[in-house]
mmCIF file of C-alpha atoms in Angstrom:
data_model
loop_
_atom_site.group_PDB
_atom_site.id
_atom_site.type_symbol
_atom_site.label_atom_id
_atom_site.label_comp_id
_atom_site.label_asym_id
_atom_site.label_seq_id
_atom_site.Cartn_x
_atom_site.Cartn_y
_atom_site.Cartn_z
ATOM 1 C CA MET R 1 64.812 -32.202 1.341
ATOM 2 C CA ARG R 2 65.031 -35.382 0.708
ATOM 3 C CA ALA R 3 68.942 -35.329 1.698
ATOM 4 C CA GLY R 4 68.313 -33.228 4.753
ATOM 5 C CA LEU R 5 70.543 -30.604 3.349
ATOM 6 C CA GLY R 6 69.153 -26.834 3.997
ATOM 7 C CA SER R 7 69.992 -24.240 1.460
ATOM 8 C CA ILE R 8 73.443 -23.529 0.036
ATOM 9 C CA GLU R 9 73.871 -19.887 0.227
ATOM 10 C CA SER R 10 77.541 -19.528 0.436
ATOM 11 C CA THR R 11 78.721 -17.895 -3.001
ATOM 12 C CA ASP R 12 82.385 -19.712 -2.231
ATOM 13 C CA VAL R 13 80.638 -22.764 -2.079
ATOM 14 C CA LEU R 14 78.281 -22.423 -5.044
ATOM 15 C CA ASP R 15 81.156 -21.329 -7.240
ATOM 16 C CA LEU R 16 83.029 -24.425 -6.261
ATOM 17 C CA LEU R 17 79.992 -26.466 -7.085
ATOM 18 C CA PHE R 18 79.230 -24.776 -10.316
ATOM 19 C CA SER R 19 82.634 -25.799 -11.255
ATOM 20 C CA LEU R 20 82.495 -29.399 -10.675
ATOM 21 C CA PRO R 21 80.099 -31.677 -13.181
ATOM 22 C CA ALA R 22 77.107 -33.229 -11.524
ATOM 23 C CA GLY R 23 77.572 -36.893 -11.258
ATOM 24 C CA LEU R 24 81.114 -37.149 -12.509
ATOM 25 C CA PRO R 25 84.296 -37.795 -10.504
ATOM 26 C CA VAL R 26 86.615 -34.965 -10.456
ATOM 27 C CA PRO R 27 90.109 -35.619 -9.073
ATOM 28 C CA VAL R 28 90.705 -33.785 -5.639
ATOM 29 C CA ALA R 29 94.652 -33.129 -6.747
ATOM 30 C CA SER R 30 93.018 -30.950 -10.177
ATOM 31 C CA LEU R 31 91.439 -28.356 -7.276
ATOM 32 C CA SER R 32 93.086 -25.458 -5.893
ATOM 33 C CA ARG R 33 94.042 -25.443 -2.332
ATOM 34 C CA HIS R 34 91.130 -22.765 -1.584
ATOM 35 C CA GLN R 35 88.723 -25.511 -3.247
ATOM 36 C CA ARG R 36 89.860 -28.135 -1.289
ATOM 37 C CA ARG R 37 89.403 -26.059 2.054
ATOM 38 C CA ILE R 38 85.878 -25.611 0.931
ATOM 39 C CA LEU R 39 85.345 -28.897 0.123
ATOM 40 C CA ALA R 40 86.602 -29.966 3.631
ATOM 41 C CA ARG R 41 83.467 -27.780 5.216
ATOM 42 C CA LEU R 42 80.649 -29.221 3.098
ATOM 43 C CA PRO R 43 78.128 -31.232 4.746
ATOM 44 C CA ALA R 44 77.768 -34.600 4.134
ATOM 45 C CA GLY R 45 75.323 -35.293 1.016
ATOM 46 C CA VAL R 46 77.025 -32.645 -0.796
ATOM 47 C CA LEU R 47 79.522 -34.788 -2.603
ATOM 48 C CA ASP R 48 80.902 -38.226 -2.618
ATOM 49 C CA PHE R 49 84.704 -38.363 -2.036
ATOM 50 C CA ASP R 50 86.669 -41.824 -2.484
ATOM 51 C CA GLY R 51 90.047 -40.374 -1.311
ATOM 52 C CA CYS R 52 91.079 -39.226 -4.874
ATOM 53 C CA ASN R 53 88.043 -37.946 -6.527
ATOM 54 C CA VAL R 54 85.065 -35.861 -5.540
ATOM 55 C CA VAL R 55 81.617 -36.605 -7.407
ATOM 56 C CA ARG R 56 79.026 -33.437 -7.297
ATOM 57 C CA ARG R 57 75.654 -34.973 -5.978
ATOM 58 C CA VAL R 58 73.591 -31.713 -5.352
ATOM 59 C CA GLN R 59 71.794 -29.821 -8.002
ATOM 60 C CA ASN R 60 69.955 -26.773 -8.641
ATOM 61 C CA PRO R 61 67.009 -27.398 -6.039
ATOM 62 C CA VAL R 62 64.232 -25.575 -7.629
ATOM 63 C CA ARG R 63 63.102 -24.539 -11.095
ATOM 64 C CA VAL R 64 61.393 -21.265 -11.019
ATOM 65 C CA ASP R 65 58.969 -20.725 -13.962
ATOM 66 C CA LEU R 66 57.378 -17.335 -13.400
ATOM 67 C CA VAL R 67 58.047 -14.378 -10.462
ATOM 68 C CA VAL R 68 55.060 -12.300 -9.756
ATOM 69 C CA VAL R 69 55.722 -9.175 -8.379
ATOM 70 C CA PRO R 70 53.044 -7.320 -6.052
ATOM 71 C CA ALA R 71 53.073 -3.481 -6.588
ATOM 72 C CA LEU R 72 51.166 -0.487 -6.264
ATOM 73 C CA ASN R 73 52.430 1.427 -8.716
ATOM 74 C CA TRP R 74 53.213 0.472 -12.405
ATOM 75 C CA ARG R 75 56.475 1.938 -12.860
ATOM 76 C CA THR R 76 57.867 0.450 -9.307
ATOM 77 C CA GLY R 77 56.297 -2.893 -10.248
ATOM 78 C CA LEU R 78 58.369 -2.808 -13.718
ATOM 79 C CA HIS R 79 61.627 -2.200 -11.973
ATOM 80 C CA ALA R 80 61.020 -4.706 -9.256
ATOM 81 C CA ALA R 81 60.085 -7.269 -11.796
ATOM 82 C CA GLY R 82 62.709 -6.441 -14.064
ATOM 83 C CA ARG R 83 65.337 -7.538 -11.374
ATOM 84 C CA TYR R 84 64.268 -11.243 -12.050
ATOM 85 C CA ALA R 85 65.002 -11.323 -15.912
ATOM 86 C CA PRO R 86 68.377 -13.339 -15.563
ATOM 87 C CA PHE R 87 66.375 -16.037 -13.389
ATOM 88 C CA SER R 88 62.674 -16.423 -14.753
ATOM 89 C CA ALA R 89 59.679 -15.079 -16.590
ATOM 90 C CA ARG R 90 58.363 -12.253 -14.530
ATOM 91 C CA ALA R 91 55.046 -10.247 -13.963
ATOM 92 C CA MET R 92 53.633 -7.518 -11.689
ATOM 93 C CA TRP R 93 50.190 -7.783 -10.022
ATOM 94 C CA LEU R 94 48.462 -4.505 -9.810
ATOM 95 C CA PRO R 95 45.584 -3.871 -7.642
ATOM 96 C CA GLY R 96 43.644 -2.138 -10.397
ATOM 97 C CA LEU R 97 44.212 -0.879 -14.014
ATOM 98 C CA PRO R 98 46.044 2.824 -13.692
ATOM 99 C CA GLY R 99 44.762 5.505 -15.753
ATOM 100 C CA ASP R 100 47.886 5.584 -17.843
ATOM 101 C CA HIS R 101 47.657 1.828 -18.960
ATOM 102 C CA ASP R 102 48.414 2.498 -22.506
ATOM 103 C CA GLU R 103 52.070 3.456 -21.499
ATOM 104 C CA LEU R 104 51.992 0.476 -18.985
ATOM 105 C CA PHE R 105 51.149 -1.939 -21.725
ATOM 106 C CA CYS R 106 53.846 -0.639 -24.187
ATOM 107 C CA GLU R 107 56.777 -0.462 -21.216
ATOM 108 C CA ALA R 108 55.580 -4.177 -20.305
ATOM 109 C CA GLU R 109 55.753 -5.487 -23.422
ATOM 110 C CA ARG R 110 59.051 -3.995 -24.421
ATOM 111 C CA PHE R 111 60.480 -5.397 -21.111
ATOM 112 C CA GLY R 112 58.854 -8.609 -21.517
ATOM 113 C CA ILE R 113 57.226 -8.157 -17.976
ATOM 114 C CA GLY R 114 53.463 -9.488 -17.583
ATOM 115 C CA VAL R 115 50.728 -7.183 -16.110
ATOM 116 C CA LEU R 116 48.023 -8.601 -13.703
ATOM 117 C CA ALA R 117 45.528 -6.616 -12.123
ATOM 118 C CA GLY R 118 42.886 -7.003 -9.533
ATOM 119 C CA PHE R 119 42.710 -8.155 -6.238
ATOM 120 C CA ARG R 120 39.594 -10.161 -5.960
ATOM 121 C CA GLY R 121 39.397 -13.556 -6.878
ATOM 122 C CA ARG R 122 41.535 -14.458 -9.811
ATOM 123 C CA PRO R 123 43.496 -11.502 -11.216
ATOM 124 C CA GLU R 124 43.037 -10.702 -15.147
ATOM 125 C CA VAL R 125 46.015 -10.919 -17.443
ATOM 126 C CA LEU R 126 46.271 -7.922 -19.126
ATOM 127 C CA VAL R 127 49.520 -8.255 -20.799
ATOM 128 C CA PRO R 128 51.098 -11.975 -20.464
ATOM 129 C CA PRO R 129 54.687 -12.433 -19.544
ATOM 130 C CA ALA R 130 57.112 -13.032 -22.275
ATOM 131 C CA PRO R 131 58.478 -16.412 -22.080
ATOM 132 C CA TYR R 132 61.850 -17.109 -20.347
ATOM 133 C CA VAL R 133 64.779 -18.557 -21.854
ATOM 134 C CA ARG R 134 67.451 -19.195 -19.958
ATOM 135 C CA GLN R 135 70.891 -18.007 -21.558
ATOM 136 C CA ARG R 136 73.115 -19.594 -19.394
ATOM 137 C CA PHE R 137 73.063 -20.792 -15.809
ATOM 138 C CA THR R 138 75.350 -19.140 -13.204
ATOM 139 C CA PRO R 139 76.484 -19.366 -9.869
ATOM 140 C CA ALA R 140 74.043 -16.278 -9.108
ATOM 141 C CA GLY R 141 71.095 -18.225 -10.602
ATOM 142 C CA TRP R 142 71.999 -21.260 -8.502
ATOM 143 C CA LEU R 143 71.928 -18.793 -5.213
ATOM 144 C CA PHE R 144 68.712 -17.338 -6.416
ATOM 145 C CA ALA R 145 67.230 -20.734 -6.333
ATOM 146 C CA GLU R 146 68.684 -21.886 -3.081
ATOM 147 C CA LYS R 147 67.257 -19.008 -1.279
ATOM 148 C CA LEU R 148 64.066 -19.707 -2.987
ATOM 149 C CA TYR R 149 64.398 -23.090 -1.907
ATOM 150 C CA SER R 150 64.959 -22.009 1.394
ATOM 151 C CA GLN R 151 61.901 -19.725 1.808
ATOM 152 C CA VAL R 152 59.785 -22.964 0.584
ATOM 153 C CA ALA R 153 61.236 -25.193 2.745
ATOM 154 C CA SER R 154 60.591 -23.000 5.811
ATOM 155 C CA VAL R 155 56.894 -22.700 5.047
ATOM 156 C CA ALA R 156 56.504 -26.483 4.402
ATOM 157 C CA GLY R 157 58.241 -27.208 7.643
ATOM 158 C CA ARG R 158 55.594 -24.993 9.728
#
């Protein structure tokens, strides 16, 4: 937002940016023809170009510490929260404690998904989410951050 850039949601662009080290010059001659075509489409502020080298200026726009998925059914919540495993710690938020809560607790702990319950006031943490440890950073992870950034920026701009 500081540089006036919106989110970058093109996988071709993110793949290229991901292949360039942040803040270090890369000779344009070392890039493929396809990569050079992508460079020509990038908005100002993404890269610096001196005629021979490019320097990537953009970085991952946000860090996601926890994804909380609201769910009416814990099995659906477990599945929905599980989709975010490559990107963040995750939890589901249920309206109340289900009758089969022992099975819920076992499955949630098995997959490292936290369980929150209750919609009045603050939810109660029934199972804390497992800490997230990033194994690697990928273009898909960057795309996830860019999409989240886009949503936050649109809410902030209202």
